[in-house]
PDB file of C-alpha atoms in Angstrom:
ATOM      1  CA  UNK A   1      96.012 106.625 166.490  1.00  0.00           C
ATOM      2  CA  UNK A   2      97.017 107.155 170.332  1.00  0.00           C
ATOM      3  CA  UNK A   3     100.772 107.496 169.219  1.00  0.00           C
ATOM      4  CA  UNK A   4     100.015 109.983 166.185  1.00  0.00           C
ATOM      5  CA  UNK A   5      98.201 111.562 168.625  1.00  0.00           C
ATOM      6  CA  UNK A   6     100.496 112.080 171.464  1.00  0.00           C
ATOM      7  CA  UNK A   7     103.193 112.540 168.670  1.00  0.00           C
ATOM      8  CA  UNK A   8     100.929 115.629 167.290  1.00  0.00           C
ATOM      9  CA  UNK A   9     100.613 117.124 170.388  1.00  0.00           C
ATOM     10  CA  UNK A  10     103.796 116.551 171.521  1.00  0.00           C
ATOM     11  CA  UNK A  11     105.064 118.446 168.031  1.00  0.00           C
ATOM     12  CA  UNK A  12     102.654 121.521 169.036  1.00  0.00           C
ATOM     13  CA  UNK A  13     104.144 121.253 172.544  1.00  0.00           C
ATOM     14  CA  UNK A  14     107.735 121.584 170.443  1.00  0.00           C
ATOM     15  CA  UNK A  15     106.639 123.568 167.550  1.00  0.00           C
ATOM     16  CA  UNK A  16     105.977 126.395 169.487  1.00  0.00           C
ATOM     17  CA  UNK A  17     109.974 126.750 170.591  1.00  0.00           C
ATOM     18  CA  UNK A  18     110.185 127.076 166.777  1.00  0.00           C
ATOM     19  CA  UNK A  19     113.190 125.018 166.450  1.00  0.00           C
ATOM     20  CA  UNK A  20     114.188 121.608 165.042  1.00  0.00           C
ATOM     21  CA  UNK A  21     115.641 120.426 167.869  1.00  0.00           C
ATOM     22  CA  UNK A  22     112.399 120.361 170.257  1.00  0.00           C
ATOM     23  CA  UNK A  23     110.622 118.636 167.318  1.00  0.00           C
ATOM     24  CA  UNK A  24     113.254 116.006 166.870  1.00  0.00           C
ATOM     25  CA  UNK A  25     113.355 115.359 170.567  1.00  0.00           C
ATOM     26  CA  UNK A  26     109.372 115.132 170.999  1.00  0.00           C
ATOM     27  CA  UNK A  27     109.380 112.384 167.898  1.00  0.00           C
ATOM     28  CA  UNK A  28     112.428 110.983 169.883  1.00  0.00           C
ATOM     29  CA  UNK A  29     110.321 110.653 172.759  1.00  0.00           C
ATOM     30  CA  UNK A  30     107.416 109.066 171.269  1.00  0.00           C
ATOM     31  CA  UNK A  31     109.137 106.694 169.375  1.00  0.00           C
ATOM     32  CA  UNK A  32     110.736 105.452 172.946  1.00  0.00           C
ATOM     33  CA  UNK A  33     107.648 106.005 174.700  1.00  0.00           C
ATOM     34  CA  UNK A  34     106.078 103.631 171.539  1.00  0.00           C
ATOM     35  CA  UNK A  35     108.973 100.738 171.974  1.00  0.00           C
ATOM     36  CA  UNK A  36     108.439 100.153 175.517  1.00  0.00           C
ATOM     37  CA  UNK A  37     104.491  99.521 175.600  1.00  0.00           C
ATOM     38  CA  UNK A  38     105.803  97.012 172.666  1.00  0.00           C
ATOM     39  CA  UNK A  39     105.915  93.914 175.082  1.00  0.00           C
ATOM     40  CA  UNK A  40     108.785  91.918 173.003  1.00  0.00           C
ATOM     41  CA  UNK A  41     111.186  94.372 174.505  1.00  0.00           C
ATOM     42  CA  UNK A  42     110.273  93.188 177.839  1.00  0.00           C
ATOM     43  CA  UNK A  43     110.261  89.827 176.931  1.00  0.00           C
ATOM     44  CA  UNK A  44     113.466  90.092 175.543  1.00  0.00           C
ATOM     45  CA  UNK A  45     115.213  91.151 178.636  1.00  0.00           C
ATOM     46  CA  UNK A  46     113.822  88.763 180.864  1.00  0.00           C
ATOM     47  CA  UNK A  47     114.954  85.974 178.389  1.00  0.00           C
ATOM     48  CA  UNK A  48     118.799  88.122 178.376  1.00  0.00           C
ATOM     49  CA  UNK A  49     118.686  87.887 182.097  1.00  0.00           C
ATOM     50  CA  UNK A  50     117.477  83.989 182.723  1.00  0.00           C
ATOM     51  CA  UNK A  51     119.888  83.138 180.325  1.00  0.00           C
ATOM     52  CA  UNK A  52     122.634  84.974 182.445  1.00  0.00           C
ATOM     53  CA  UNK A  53     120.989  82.971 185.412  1.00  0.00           C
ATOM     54  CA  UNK A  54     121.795  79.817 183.235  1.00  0.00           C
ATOM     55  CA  UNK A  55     124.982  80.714 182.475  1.00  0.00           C
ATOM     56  CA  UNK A  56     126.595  80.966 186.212  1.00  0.00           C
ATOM     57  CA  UNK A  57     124.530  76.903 186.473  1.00  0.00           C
ATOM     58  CA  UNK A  58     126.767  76.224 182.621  1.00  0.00           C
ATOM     59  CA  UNK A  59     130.058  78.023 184.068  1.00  0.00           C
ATOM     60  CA  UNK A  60     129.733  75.649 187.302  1.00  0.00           C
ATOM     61  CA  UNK A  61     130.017  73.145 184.913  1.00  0.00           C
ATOM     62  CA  UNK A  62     132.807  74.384 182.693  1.00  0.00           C
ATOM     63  CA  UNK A  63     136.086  73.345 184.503  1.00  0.00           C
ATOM     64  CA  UNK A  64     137.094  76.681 186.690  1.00  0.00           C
ATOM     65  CA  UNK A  65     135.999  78.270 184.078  1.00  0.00           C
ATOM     66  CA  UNK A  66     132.577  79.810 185.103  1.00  0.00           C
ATOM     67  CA  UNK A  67     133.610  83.660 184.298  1.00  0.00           C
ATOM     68  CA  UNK A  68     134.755  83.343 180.687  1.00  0.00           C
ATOM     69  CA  UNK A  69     131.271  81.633 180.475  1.00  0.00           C
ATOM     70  CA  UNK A  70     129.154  84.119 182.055  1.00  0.00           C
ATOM     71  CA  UNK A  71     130.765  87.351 179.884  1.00  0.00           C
ATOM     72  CA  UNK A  72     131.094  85.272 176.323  1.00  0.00           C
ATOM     73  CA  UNK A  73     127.429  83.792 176.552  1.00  0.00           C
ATOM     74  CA  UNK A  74     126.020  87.223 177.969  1.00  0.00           C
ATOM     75  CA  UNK A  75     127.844  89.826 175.690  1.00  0.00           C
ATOM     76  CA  UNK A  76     126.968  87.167 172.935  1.00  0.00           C
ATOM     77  CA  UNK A  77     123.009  87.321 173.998  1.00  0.00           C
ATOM     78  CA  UNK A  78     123.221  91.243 174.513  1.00  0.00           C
ATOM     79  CA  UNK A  79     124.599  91.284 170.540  1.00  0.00           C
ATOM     80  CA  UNK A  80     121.735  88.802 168.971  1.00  0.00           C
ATOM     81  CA  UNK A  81     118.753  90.077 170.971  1.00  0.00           C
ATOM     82  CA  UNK A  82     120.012  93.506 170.187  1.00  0.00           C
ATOM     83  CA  UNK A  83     120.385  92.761 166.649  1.00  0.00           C
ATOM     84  CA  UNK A  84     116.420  91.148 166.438  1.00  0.00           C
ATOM     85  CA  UNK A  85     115.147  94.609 168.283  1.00  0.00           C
ATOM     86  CA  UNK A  86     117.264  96.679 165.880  1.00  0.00           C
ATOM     87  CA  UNK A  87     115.882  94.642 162.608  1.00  0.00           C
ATOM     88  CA  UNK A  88     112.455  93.720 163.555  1.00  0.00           C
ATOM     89  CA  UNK A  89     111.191  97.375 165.608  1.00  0.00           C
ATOM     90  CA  UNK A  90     113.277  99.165 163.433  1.00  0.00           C
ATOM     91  CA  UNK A  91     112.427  98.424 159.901  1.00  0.00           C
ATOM     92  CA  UNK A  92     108.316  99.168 160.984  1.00  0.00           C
ATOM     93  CA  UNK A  93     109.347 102.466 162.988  1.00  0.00           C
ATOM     94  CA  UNK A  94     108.066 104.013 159.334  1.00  0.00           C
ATOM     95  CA  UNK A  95     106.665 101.105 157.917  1.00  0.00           C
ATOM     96  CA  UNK A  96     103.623 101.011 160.255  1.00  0.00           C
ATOM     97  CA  UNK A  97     103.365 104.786 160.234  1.00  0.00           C
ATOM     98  CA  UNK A  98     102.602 104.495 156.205  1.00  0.00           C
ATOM     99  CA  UNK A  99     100.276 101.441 156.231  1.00  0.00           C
ATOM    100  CA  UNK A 100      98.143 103.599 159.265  1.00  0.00           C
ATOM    101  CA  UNK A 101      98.165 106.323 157.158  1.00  0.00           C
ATOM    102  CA  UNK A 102      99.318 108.522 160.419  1.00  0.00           C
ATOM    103  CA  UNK A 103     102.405 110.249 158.913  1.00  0.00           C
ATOM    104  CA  UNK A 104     100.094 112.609 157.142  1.00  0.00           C
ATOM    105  CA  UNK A 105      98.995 114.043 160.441  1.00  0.00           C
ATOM    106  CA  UNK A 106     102.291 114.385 161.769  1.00  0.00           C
ATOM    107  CA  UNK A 107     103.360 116.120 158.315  1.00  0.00           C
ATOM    108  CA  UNK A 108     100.277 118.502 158.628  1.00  0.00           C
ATOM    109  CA  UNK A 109     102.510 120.086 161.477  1.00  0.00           C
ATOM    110  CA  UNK A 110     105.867 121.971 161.007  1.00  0.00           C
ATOM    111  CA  UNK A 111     107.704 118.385 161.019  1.00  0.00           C
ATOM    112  CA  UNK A 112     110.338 117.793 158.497  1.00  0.00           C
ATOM    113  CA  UNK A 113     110.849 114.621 156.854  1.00  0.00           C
ATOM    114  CA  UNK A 114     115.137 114.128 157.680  1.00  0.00           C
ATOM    115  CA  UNK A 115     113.508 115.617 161.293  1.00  0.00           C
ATOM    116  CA  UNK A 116     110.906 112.430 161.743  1.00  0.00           C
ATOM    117  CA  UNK A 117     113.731 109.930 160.524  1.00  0.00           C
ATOM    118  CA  UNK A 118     115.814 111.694 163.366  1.00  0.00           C
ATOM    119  CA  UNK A 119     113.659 111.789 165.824  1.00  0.00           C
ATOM    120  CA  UNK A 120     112.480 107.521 165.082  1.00  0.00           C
ATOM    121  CA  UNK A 121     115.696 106.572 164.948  1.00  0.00           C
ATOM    122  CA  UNK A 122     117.134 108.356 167.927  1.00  0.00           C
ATOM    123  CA  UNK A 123     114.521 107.476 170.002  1.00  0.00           C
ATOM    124  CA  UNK A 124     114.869 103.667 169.041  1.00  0.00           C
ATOM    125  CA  UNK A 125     118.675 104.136 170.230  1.00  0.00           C
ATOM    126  CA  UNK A 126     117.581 105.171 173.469  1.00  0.00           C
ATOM    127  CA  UNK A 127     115.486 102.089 173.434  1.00  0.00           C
ATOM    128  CA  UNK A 128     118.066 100.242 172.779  1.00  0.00           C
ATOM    129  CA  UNK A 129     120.151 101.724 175.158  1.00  0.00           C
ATOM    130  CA  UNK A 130     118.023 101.171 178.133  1.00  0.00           C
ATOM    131  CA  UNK A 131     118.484  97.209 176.958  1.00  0.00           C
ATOM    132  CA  UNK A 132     121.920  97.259 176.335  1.00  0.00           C
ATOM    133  CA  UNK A 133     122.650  98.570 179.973  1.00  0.00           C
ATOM    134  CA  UNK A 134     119.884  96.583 181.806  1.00  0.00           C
ATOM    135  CA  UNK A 135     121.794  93.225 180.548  1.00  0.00           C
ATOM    136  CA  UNK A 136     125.004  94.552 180.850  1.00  0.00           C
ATOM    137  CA  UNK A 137     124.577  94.701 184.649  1.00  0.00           C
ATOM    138  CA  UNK A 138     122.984  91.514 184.542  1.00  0.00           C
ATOM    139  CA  UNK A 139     126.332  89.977 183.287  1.00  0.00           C
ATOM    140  CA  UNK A 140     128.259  92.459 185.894  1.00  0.00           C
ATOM    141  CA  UNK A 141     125.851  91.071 188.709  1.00  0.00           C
ATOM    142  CA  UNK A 142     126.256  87.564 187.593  1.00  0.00           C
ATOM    143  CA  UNK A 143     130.291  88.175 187.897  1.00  0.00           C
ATOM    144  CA  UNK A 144     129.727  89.445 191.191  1.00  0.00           C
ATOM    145  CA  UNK A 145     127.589  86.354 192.251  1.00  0.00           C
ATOM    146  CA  UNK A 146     130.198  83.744 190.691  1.00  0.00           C
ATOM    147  CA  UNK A 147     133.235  85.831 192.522  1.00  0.00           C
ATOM    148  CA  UNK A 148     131.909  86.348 195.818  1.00  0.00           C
ATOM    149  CA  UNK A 149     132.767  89.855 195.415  1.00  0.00           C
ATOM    150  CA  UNK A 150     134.237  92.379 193.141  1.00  0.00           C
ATOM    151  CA  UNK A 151     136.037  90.727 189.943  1.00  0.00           C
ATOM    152  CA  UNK A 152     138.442  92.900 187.708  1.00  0.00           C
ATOM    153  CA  UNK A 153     136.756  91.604 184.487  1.00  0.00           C
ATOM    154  CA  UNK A 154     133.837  93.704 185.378  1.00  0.00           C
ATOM    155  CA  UNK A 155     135.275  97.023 184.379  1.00  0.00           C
ATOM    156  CA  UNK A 156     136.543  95.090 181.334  1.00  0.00           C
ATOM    157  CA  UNK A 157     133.116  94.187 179.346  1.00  0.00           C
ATOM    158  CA  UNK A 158     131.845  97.889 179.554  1.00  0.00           C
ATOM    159  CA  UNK A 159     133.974  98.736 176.348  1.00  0.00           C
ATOM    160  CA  UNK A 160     133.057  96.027 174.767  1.00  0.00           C
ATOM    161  CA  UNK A 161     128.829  96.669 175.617  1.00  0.00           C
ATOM    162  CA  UNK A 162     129.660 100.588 174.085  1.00  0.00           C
ATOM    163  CA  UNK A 163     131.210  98.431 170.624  1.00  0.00           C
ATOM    164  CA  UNK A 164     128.319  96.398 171.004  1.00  0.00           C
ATOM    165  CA  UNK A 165     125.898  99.786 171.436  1.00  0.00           C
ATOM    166  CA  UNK A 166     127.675 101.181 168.267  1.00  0.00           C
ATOM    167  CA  UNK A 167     126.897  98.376 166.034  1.00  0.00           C
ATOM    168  CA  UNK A 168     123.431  98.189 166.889  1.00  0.00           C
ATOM    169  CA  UNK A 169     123.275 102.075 165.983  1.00  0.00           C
ATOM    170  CA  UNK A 170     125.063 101.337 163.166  1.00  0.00           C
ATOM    171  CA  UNK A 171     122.507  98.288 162.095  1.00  0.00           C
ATOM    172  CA  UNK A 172     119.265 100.543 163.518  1.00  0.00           C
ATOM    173  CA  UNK A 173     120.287 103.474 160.691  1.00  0.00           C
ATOM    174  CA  UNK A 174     120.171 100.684 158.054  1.00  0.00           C
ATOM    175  CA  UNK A 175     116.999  99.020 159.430  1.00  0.00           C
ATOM    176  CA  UNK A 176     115.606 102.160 158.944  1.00  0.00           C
ATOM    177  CA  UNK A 177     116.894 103.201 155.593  1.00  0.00           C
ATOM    178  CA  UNK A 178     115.599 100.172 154.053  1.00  0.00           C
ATOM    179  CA  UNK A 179     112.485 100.265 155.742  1.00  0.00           C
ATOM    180  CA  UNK A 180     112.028 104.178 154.390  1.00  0.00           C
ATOM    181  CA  UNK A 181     111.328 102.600 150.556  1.00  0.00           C
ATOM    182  CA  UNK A 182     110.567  98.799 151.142  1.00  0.00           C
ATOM    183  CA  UNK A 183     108.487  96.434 152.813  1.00  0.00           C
ATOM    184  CA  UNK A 184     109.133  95.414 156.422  1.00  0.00           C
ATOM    185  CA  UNK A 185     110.205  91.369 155.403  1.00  0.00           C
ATOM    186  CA  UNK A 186     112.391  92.166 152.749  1.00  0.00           C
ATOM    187  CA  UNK A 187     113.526  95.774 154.810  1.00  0.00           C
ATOM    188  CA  UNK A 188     114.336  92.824 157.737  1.00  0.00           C
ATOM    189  CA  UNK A 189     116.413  90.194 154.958  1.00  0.00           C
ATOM    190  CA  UNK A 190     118.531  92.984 153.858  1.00  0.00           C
ATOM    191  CA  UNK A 191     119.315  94.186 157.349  1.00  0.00           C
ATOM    192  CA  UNK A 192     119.978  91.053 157.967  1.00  0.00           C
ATOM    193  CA  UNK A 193     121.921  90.316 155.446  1.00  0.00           C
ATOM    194  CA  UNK A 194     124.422  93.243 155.892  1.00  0.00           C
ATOM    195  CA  UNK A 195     125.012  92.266 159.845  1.00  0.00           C
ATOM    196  CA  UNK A 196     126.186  88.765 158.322  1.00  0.00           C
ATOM    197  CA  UNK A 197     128.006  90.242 155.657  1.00  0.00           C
ATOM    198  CA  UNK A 198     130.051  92.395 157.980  1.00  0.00           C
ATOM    199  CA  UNK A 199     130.465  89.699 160.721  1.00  0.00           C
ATOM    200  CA  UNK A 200     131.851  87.441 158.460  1.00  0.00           C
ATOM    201  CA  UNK A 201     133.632  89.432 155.937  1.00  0.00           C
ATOM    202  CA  UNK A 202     137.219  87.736 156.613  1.00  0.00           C
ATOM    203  CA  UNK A 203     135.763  84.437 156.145  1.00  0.00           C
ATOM    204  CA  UNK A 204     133.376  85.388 153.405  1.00  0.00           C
ATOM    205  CA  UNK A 205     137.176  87.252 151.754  1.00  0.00           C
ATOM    206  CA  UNK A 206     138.598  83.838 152.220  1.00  0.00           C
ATOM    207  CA  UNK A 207     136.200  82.128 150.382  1.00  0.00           C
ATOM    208  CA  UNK A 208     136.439  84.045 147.941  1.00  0.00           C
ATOM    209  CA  UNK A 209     140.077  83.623 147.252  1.00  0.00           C
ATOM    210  CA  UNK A 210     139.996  79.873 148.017  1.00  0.00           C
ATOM    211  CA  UNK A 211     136.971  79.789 144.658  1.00  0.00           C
TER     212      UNK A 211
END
């Protein structure tokens, strides 16, 4: 009831700028204010950014080959922890709001319903965000650690952490579609199932033709 609440007020706060934009950005706000008392998140980077710590310890033992380590196992651990944050806060972003009962009060305002899917999903992206660049500079520091200085593959993994951001926008919208008319554990399996069905579409193509 705390988060209806502050959403509420938050949407008279907006409400009175009469304009969808405010309310979108106070649900926005809430919703990211709402992921980060969830302590998994937190969790979630500390285990990202021990298991960068372990990496530079695996890369020592890798042969010279201590950077290729450090970027494949952290960009890897940035995707799949992303992924689980994307499927498992963002099929109950709506979910939970339905079982409480506490999306009538927020629809007793002026609050749209395409402007509350906006506003949960965006501000789950700027949750996700915040993760995505706290463990990308853990991988950058770790580089930095393993070089003894600045290392050219640094400027390198950024594109591939904005790909990596995309996709996990990209997986968040579906989360949340399927979580808009379904329950959270099957909203979570067919989430699920469309990352792996995208991931491995050339081998599951192959297959296919090989049958």
């Amino acid at each position: 009831m705390e988060t209806t609440a502050a959403i509420t007020q938050s949407n008279t706060r907006a409400g009175t700028r009469q304009g969808p934009f405010w309310r979108i950005t106070a649900i926005a706000r809430n919703a990211f204010r709402e992921a980060v008392r969830d302590r998994v998140l937190y969790n979630l980077v500390l285990f990202v950014l021990l298991l960068i710590v372990a990496a530079i310890f695996i890369g020592e033992l890798s042969g010279g080959q201590e950077r290729k380590v450090i970027v494949d196992l952290g960009l890897s651990a940035m995707l799949l922890f992303g992924v689980f944050i994307s499927i498992f806060v963002g099929v109950g972003l709506v979910y939970k709001e339905i079982e409480r009962r506490t999306i009538y009060a927020v629809f007793s305002k002026p609050v749209g319903r395409g402007e509350f899917l906006v506003g949960k999903y965006l501000g789950l992206c700027l949750t996700l965000l915040v993760n995505v660049v706290v463990m990308a500079v853990g991988v950058s520091l770790a580089l930095l650690y393993v070089s003894g200085g600045w290392d050219p593959l640094i400027p390198t993994i950024w594109p591939a952490v904005l790909l990596i951001y995309i996709e996990l926008m990209l997986l968040t919208a579906v989360a949340l579609l399927f979580s808009s008319f379904s329950s959270p554990a099957l909203s979570a399996l067919l989430t699920f199932m469309v990352f792996v069905i995208g991931h491995f579409r050339a081998d599951l193509k192959s297959l296919a033709g090989s049958m």
